[in-house]
Tab-separated table of C-alpha atoms in Angstrom:
chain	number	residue	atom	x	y	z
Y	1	UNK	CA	114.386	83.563	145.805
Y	2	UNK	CA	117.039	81.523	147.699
Y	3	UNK	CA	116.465	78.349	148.838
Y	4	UNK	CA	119.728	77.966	151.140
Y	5	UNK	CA	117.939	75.147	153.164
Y	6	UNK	CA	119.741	72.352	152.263
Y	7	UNK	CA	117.570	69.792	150.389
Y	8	UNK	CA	116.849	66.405	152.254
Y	9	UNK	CA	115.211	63.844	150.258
Y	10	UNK	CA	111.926	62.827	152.011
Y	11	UNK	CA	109.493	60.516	150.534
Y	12	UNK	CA	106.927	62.282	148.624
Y	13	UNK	CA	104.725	60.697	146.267
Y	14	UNK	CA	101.717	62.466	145.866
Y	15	UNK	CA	100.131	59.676	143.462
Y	16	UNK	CA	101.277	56.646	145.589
Y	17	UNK	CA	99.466	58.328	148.420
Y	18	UNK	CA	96.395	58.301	146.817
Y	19	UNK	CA	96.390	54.825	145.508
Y	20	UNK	CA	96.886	53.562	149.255
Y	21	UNK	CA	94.938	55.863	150.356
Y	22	UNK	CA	92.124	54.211	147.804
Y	23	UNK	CA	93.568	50.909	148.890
Y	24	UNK	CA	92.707	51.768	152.535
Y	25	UNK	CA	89.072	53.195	151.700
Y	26	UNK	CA	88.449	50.275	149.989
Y	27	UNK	CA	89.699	47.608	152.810
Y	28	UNK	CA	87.649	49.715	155.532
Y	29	UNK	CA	84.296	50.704	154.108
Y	30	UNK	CA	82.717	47.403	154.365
Y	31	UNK	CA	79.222	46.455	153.274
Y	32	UNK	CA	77.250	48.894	150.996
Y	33	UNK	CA	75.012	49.417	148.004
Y	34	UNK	CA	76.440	51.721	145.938
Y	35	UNK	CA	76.434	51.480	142.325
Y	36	UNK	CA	79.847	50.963	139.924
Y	37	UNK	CA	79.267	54.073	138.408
Y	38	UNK	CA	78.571	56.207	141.960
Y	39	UNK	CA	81.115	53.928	143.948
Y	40	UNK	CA	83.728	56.608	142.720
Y	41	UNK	CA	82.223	59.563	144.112
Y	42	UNK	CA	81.647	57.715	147.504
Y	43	UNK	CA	85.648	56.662	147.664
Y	44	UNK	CA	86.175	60.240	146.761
Y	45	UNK	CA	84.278	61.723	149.164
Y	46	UNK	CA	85.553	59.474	151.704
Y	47	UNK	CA	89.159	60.468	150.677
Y	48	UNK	CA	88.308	64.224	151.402
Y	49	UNK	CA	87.374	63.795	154.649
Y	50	UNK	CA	88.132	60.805	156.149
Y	51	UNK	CA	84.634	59.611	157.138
Y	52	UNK	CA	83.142	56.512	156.252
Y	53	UNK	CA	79.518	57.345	158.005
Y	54	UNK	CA	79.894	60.982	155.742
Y	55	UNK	CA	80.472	58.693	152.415
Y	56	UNK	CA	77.892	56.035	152.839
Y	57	UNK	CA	75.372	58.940	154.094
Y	58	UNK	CA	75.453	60.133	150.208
Y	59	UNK	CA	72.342	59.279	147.980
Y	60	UNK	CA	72.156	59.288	144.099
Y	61	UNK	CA	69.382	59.649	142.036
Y	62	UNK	CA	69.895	57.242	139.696
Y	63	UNK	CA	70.501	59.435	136.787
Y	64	UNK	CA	72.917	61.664	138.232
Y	65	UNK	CA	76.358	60.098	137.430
Y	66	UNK	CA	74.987	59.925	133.420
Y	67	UNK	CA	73.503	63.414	133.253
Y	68	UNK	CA	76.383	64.595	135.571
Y	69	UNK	CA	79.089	63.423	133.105
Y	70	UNK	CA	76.983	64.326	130.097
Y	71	UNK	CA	76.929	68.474	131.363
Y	72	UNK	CA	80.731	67.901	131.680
Y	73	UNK	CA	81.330	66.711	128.074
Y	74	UNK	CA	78.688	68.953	126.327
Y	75	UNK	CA	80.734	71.550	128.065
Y	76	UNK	CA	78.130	72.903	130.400
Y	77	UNK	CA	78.899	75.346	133.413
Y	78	UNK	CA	79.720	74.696	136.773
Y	79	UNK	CA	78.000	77.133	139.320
Y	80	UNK	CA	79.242	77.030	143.199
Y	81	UNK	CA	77.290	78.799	145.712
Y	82	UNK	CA	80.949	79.550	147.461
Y	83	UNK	CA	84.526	80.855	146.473
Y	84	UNK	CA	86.455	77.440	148.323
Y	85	UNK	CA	84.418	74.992	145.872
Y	86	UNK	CA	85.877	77.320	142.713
Y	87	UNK	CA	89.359	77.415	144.104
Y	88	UNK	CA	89.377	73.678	145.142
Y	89	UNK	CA	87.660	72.074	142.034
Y	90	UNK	CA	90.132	70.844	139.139
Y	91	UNK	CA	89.056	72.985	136.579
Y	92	UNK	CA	91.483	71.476	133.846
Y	93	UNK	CA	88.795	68.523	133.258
Y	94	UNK	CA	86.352	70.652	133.034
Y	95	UNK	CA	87.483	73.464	131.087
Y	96	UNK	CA	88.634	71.061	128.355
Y	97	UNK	CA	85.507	70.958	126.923
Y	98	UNK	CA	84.817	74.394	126.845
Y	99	UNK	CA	83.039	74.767	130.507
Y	100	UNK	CA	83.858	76.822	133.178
Y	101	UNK	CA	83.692	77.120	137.029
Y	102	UNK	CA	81.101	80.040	138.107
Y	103	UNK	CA	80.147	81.503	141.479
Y	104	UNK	CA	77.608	84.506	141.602
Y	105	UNK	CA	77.320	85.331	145.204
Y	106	UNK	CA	79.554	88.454	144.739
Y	107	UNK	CA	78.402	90.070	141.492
Y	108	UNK	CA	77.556	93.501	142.365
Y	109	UNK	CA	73.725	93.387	140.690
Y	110	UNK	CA	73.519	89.909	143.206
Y	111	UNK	CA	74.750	92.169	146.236
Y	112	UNK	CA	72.486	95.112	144.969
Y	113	UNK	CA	69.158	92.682	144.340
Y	114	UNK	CA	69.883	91.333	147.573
Y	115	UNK	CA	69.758	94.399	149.081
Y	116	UNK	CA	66.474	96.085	147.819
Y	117	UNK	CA	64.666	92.464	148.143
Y	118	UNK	CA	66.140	92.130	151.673
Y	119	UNK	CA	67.209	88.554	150.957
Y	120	UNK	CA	70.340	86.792	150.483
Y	121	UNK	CA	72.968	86.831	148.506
Y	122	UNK	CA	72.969	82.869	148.027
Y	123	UNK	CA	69.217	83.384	146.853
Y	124	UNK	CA	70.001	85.623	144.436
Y	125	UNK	CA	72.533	84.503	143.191
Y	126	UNK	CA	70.862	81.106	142.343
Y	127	UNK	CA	68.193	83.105	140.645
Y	128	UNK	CA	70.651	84.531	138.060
Y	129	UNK	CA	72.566	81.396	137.874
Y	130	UNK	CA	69.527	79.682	136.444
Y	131	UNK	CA	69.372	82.278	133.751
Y	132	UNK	CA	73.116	82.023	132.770
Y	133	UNK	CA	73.793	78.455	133.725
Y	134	UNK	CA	71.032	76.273	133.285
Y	135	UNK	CA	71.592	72.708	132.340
Y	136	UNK	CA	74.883	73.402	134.560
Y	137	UNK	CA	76.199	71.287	137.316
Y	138	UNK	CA	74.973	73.106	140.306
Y	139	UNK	CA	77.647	72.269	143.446
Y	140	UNK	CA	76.083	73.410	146.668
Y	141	UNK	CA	78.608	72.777	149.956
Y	142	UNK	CA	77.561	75.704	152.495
Y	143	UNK	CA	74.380	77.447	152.138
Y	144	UNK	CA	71.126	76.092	152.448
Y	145	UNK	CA	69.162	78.368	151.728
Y	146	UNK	CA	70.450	78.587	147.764
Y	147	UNK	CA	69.785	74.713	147.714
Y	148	UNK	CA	66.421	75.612	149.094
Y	149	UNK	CA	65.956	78.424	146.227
Y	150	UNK	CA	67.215	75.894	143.571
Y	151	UNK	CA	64.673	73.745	144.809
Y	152	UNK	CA	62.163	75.936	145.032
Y	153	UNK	CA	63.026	77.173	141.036
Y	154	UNK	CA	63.110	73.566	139.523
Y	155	UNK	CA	59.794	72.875	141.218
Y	156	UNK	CA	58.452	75.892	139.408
Y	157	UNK	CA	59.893	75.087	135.908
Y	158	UNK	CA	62.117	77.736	135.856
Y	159	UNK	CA	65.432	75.373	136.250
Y	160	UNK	CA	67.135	72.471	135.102
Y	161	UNK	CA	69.695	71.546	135.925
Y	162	UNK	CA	72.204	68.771	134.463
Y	163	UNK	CA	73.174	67.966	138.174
Y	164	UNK	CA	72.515	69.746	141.294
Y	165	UNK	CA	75.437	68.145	143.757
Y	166	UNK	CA	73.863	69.521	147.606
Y	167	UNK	CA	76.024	68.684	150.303
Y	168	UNK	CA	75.775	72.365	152.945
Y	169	UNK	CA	76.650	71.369	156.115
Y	170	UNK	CA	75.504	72.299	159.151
Y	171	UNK	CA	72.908	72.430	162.398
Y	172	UNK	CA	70.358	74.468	160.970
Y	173	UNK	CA	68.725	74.608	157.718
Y	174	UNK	CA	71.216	71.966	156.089
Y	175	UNK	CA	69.534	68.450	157.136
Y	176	UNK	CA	66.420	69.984	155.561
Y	177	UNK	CA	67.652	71.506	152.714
Y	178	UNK	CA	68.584	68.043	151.763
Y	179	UNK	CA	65.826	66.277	152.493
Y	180	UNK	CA	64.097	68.498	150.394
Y	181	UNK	CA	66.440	67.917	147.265
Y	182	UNK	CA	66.473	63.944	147.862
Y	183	UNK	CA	62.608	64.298	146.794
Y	184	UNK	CA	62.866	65.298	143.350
Y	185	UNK	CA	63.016	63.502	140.405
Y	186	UNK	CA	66.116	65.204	139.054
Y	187	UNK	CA	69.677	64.390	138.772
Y	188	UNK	CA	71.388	65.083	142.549
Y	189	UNK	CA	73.780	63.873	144.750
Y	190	UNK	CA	72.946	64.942	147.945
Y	191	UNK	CA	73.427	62.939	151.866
Y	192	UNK	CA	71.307	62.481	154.787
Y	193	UNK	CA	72.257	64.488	157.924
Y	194	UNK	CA	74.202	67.452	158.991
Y	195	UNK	CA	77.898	66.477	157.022
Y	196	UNK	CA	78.721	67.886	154.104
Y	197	UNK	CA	80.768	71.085	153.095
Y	198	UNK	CA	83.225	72.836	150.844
Y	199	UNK	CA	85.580	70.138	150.289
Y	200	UNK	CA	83.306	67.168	150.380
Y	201	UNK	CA	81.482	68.936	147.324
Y	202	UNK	CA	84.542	69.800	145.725
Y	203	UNK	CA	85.186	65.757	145.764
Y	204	UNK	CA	82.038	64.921	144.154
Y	205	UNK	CA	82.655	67.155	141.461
Y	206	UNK	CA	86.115	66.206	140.952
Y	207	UNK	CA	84.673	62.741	140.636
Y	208	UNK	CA	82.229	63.615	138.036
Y	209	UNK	CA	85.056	65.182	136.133
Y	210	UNK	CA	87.043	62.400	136.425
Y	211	UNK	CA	84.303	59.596	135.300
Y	212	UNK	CA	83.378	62.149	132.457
Y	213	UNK	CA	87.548	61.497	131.116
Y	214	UNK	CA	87.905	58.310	131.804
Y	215	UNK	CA	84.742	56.214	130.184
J	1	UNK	CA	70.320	91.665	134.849
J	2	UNK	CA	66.442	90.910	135.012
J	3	UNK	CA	65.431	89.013	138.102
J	4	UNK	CA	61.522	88.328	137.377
J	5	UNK	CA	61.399	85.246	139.003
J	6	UNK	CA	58.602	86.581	141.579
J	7	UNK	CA	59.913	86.959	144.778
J	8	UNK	CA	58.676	85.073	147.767
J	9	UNK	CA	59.813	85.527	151.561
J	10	UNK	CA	61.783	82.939	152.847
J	11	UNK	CA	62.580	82.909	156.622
J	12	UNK	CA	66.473	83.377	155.942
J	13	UNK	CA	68.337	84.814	159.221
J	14	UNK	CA	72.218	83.875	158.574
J	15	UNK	CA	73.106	85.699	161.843
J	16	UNK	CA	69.899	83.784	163.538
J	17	UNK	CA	71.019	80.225	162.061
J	18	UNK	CA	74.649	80.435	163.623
J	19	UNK	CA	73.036	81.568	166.721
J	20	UNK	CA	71.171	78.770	167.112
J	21	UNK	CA	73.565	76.285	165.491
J	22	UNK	CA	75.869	77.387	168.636
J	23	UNK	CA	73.136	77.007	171.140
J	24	UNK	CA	72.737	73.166	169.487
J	25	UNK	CA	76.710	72.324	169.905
J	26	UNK	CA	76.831	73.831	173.597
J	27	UNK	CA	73.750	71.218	173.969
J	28	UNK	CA	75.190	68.560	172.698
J	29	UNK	CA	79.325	68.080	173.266
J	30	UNK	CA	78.976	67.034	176.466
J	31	UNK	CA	81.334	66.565	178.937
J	32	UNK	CA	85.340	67.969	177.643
J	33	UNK	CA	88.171	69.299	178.834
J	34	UNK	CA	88.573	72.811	176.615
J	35	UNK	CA	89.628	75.964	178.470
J	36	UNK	CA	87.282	78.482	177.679
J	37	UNK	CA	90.069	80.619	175.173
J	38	UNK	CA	89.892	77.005	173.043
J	39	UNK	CA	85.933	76.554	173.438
J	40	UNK	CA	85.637	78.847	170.496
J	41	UNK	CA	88.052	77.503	168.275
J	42	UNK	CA	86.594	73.824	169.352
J	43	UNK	CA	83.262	75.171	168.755
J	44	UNK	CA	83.455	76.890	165.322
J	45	UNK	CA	85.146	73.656	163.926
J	46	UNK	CA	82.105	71.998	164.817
J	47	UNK	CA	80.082	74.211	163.569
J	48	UNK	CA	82.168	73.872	160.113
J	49	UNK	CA	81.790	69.823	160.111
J	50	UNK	CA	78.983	68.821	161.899
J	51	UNK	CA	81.195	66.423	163.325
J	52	UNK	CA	81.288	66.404	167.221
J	53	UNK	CA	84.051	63.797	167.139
J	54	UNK	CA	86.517	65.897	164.746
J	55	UNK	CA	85.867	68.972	167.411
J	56	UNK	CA	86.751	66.982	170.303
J	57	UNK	CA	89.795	65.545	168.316
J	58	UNK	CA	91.568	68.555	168.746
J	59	UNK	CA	94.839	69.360	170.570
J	60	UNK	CA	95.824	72.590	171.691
J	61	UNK	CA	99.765	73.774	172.993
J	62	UNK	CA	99.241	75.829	175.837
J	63	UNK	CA	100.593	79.266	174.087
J	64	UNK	CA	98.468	78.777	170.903
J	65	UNK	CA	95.286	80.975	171.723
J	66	UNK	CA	97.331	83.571	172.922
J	67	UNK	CA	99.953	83.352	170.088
J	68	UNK	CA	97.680	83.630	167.645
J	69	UNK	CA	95.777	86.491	168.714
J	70	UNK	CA	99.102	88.235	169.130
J	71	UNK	CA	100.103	87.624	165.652
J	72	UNK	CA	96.680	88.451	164.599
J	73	UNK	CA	96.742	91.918	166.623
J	74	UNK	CA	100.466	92.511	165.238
J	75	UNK	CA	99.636	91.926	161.432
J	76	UNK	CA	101.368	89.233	160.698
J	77	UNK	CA	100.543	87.508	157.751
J	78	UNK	CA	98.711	84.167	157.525
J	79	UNK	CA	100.172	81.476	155.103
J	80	UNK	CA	97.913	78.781	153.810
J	81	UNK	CA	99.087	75.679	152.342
J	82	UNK	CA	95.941	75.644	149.764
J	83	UNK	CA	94.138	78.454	147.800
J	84	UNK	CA	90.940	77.202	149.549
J	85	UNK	CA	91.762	78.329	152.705
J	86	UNK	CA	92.626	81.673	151.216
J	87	UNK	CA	89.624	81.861	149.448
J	88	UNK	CA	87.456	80.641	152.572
J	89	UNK	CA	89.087	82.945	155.160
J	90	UNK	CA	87.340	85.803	156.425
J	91	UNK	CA	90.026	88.760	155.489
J	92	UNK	CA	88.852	91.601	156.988
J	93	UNK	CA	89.414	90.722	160.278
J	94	UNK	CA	93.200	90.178	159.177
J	95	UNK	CA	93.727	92.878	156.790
J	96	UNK	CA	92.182	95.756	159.426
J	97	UNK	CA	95.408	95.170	161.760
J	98	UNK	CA	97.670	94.708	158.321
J	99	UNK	CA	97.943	91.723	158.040
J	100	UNK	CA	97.339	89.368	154.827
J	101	UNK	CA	97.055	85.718	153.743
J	102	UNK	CA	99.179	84.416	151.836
J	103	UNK	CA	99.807	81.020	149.720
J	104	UNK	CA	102.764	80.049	148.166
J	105	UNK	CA	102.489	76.791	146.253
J	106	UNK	CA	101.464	78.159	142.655
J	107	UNK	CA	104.434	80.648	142.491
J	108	UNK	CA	106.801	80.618	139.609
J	109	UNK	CA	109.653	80.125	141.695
J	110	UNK	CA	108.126	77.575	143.960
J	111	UNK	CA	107.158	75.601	140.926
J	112	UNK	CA	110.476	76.529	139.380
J	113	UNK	CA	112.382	75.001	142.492
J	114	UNK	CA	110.027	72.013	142.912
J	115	UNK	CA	110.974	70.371	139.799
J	116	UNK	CA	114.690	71.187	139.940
J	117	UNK	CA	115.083	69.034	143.276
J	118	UNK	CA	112.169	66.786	142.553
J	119	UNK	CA	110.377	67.672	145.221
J	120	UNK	CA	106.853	68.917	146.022
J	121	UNK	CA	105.430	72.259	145.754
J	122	UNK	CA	104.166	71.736	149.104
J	123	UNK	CA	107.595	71.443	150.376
J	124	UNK	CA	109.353	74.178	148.379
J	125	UNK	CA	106.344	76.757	149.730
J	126	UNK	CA	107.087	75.923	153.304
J	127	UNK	CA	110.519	77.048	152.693
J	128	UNK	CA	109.607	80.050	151.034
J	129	UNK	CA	107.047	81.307	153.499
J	130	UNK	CA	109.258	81.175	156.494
J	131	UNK	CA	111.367	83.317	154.833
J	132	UNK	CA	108.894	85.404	154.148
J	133	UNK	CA	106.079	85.525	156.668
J	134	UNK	CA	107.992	83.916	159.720
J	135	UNK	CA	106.226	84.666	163.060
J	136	UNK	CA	102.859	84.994	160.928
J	137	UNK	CA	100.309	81.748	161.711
J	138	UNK	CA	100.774	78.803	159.100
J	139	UNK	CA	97.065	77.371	158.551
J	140	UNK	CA	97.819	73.863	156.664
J	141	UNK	CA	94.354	72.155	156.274
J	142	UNK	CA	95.592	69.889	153.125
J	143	UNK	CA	99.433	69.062	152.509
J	144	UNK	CA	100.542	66.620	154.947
J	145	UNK	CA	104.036	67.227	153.224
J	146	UNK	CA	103.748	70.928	154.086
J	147	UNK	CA	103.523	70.476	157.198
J	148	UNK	CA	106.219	67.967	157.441
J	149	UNK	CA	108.284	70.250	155.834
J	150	UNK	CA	107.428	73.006	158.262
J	151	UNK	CA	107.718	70.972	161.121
J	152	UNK	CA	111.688	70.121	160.043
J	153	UNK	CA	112.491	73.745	159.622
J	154	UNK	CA	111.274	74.489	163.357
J	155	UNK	CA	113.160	71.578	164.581
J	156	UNK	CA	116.052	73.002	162.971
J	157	UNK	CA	115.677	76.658	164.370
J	158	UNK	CA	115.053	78.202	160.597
J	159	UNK	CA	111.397	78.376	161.674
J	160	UNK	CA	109.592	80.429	164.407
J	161	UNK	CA	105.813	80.829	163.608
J	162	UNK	CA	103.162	82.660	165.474
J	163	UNK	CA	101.314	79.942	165.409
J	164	UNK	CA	100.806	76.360	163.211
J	165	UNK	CA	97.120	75.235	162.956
J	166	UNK	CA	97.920	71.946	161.423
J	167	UNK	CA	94.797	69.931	160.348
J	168	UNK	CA	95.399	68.350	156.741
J	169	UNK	CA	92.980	65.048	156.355
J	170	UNK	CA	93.773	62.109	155.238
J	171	UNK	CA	94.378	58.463	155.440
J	172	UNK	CA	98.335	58.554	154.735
J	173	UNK	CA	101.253	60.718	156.037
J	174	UNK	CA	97.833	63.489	157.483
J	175	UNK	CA	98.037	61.656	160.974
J	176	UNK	CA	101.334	61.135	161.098
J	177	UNK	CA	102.405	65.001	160.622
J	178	UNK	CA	99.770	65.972	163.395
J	179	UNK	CA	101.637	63.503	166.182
J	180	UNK	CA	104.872	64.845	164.986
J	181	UNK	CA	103.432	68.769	165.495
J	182	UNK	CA	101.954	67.627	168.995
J	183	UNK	CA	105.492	66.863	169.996
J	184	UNK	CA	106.896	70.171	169.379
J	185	UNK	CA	106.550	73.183	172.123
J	186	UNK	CA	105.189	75.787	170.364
J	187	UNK	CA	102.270	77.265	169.945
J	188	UNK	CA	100.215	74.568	168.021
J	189	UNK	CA	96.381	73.921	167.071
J	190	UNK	CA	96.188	70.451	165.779
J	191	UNK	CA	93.888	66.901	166.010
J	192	UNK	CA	94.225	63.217	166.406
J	193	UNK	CA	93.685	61.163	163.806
J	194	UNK	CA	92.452	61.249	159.949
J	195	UNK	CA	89.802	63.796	159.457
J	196	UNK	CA	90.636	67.589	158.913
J	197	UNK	CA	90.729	69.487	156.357
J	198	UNK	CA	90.525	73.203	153.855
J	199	UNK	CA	86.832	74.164	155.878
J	200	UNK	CA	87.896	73.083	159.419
J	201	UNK	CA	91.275	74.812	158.570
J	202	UNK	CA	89.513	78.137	157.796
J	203	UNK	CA	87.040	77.668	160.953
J	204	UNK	CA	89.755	77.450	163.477
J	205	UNK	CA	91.473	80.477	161.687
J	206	UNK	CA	87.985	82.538	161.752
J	207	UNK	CA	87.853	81.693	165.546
J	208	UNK	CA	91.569	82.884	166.356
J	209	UNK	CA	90.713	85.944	164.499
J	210	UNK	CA	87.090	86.441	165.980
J	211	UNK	CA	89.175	86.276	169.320
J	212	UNK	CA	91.443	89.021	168.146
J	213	UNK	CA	89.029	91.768	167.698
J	214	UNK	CA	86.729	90.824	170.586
J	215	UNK	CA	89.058	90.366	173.680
């Protein structure tokens, strides 16, 4: 490869954009009740998307940052329901003690149950993920209707997970899907409303990884 | 695999849910100024955030829609500053007129050339792709730098994309790239302000595409 474009020095400083970045978050978000321990996923989340209503929308229950950093260190997996949460996570923190990042929603037996059930893919592919991953972090950013199956599996005893992180966005089906979650008496970190996504999910879990390191 | 978790119906339409989640944004934007070639870009990023304010946010060159189809319809490729964009994309609508998306930052000889000038990956990628995929649409959704970088190469004539959907979030150096692409004449998608991002990046791609094959 040549790089013939001659080099001009601009400033770059991935870091020190970060920590102002933090700096700023921290100067703007004003009154709230967040905990020490989930104030870091909050910033984070903020940091992702630039929206203060989107981070103070987010509820804990109040064992999810200790369970959430427990599945990390015990080396539990990580299941997405989508491809963009397994590309965007940092995977170093969590591979280093022994886990891994999984997404099932395009395992051929998945595509094939789907099929002869006439369901979805994201359905199915929570019901095998419960087999294979349970006591995993579960990171949910886009469809409802595996946070709904999740759900509907840990009300039946069939799940149990070490953190189900639900954040799908969306008009439809979303809103619900989190009210839904925020009623259980099991580790989440979900948010009221129609934000969430991909990226905002990918946050929270970097967070998690990051608290799980550093205490 | 052994799914005997017993299966129960579940009133799961995906095709029925964006349907109506569309029907819900035309409801609610309100009054705006869009053509109706940018309604569907505007309207899939809302879609993708839940975020009325980030839709209406965005900026669009005059040539952009019609760019981008072109480059779309010609197969050019699609470079993405992230992998999350890549993964998030829908492909098929790309690859069927040979096209392909590309990202750039985790080569060897990006990396390579990164440290040698002490630089960012981010930078060294832009330089590589217009080499490599000029006249293809650049989708940056995370790397202000990237598109900084970009944005200097076009200034200096080395640069001549299809189109630049530039939408990286954040509180430092994100905003300031966008101004600087709204200042340039070429065919640009782009916001005001802070939020963007990997998702909204990939939902005003999926639109341009969508566009491609249906007009």
């Amino acid at each position: 490869m040549d790089f013939k474009t001659a080099f001009k020095p601009i400033t770059v400083q991935p870091q020190m954009i970060e920590v102002k970045s933090f700096e700023m978050i921290d100067e703007e978000i004003g009154e709230h009740s967040f905990t020490e321990d989930q104030y870091p996923v909050v910033r984070r989340v903020i940091h992702a998307s630039a929206d203060f209503e989107l981070g103070k929308s987010l509820i804990f229950h109040r064992d999810a940052i200790r369970s959430g950093i427990e599945a990390v260190r015990s080396g539990k997996p990580v299941v997405a329901d989508v491809q963009m949460i397994q590309s965007g996570v940092s995977k170093q923190r969590i591979e280093k003690y022994g886990g891994d990042v999984r997404v099932y929603i395009s395992d051929p037996d998945v595509m094939e149950e789907a099929k002869r059930l006439n369901t979805t893919r994201a359905i199915i592919s929570m019901r095998k993920a419960i087999k294979e991953a349970d006591g995993g972090i579960f990171a949910i950013g886009n469809a409802p209707t595996a946070l709904l199956e999740l759900i509907r599996l840990i009300k039946e005893g069939e799940a149990r997970p070490g953190l189900v992180i639900g954040l799908p966005v969306g008009f439809v089906s979303a809103p619900e899907s989190k009210e839904e979650l925020a009623k259980l008496d099991i580790p989440f970190i979900t948010n009221i409303g129609r934000k969430g996504g991909s990226t905002v999910t990918v946050a929270a879990l970097n967070a998690i990884t990051l608290l799980a390191e550093q205490e």
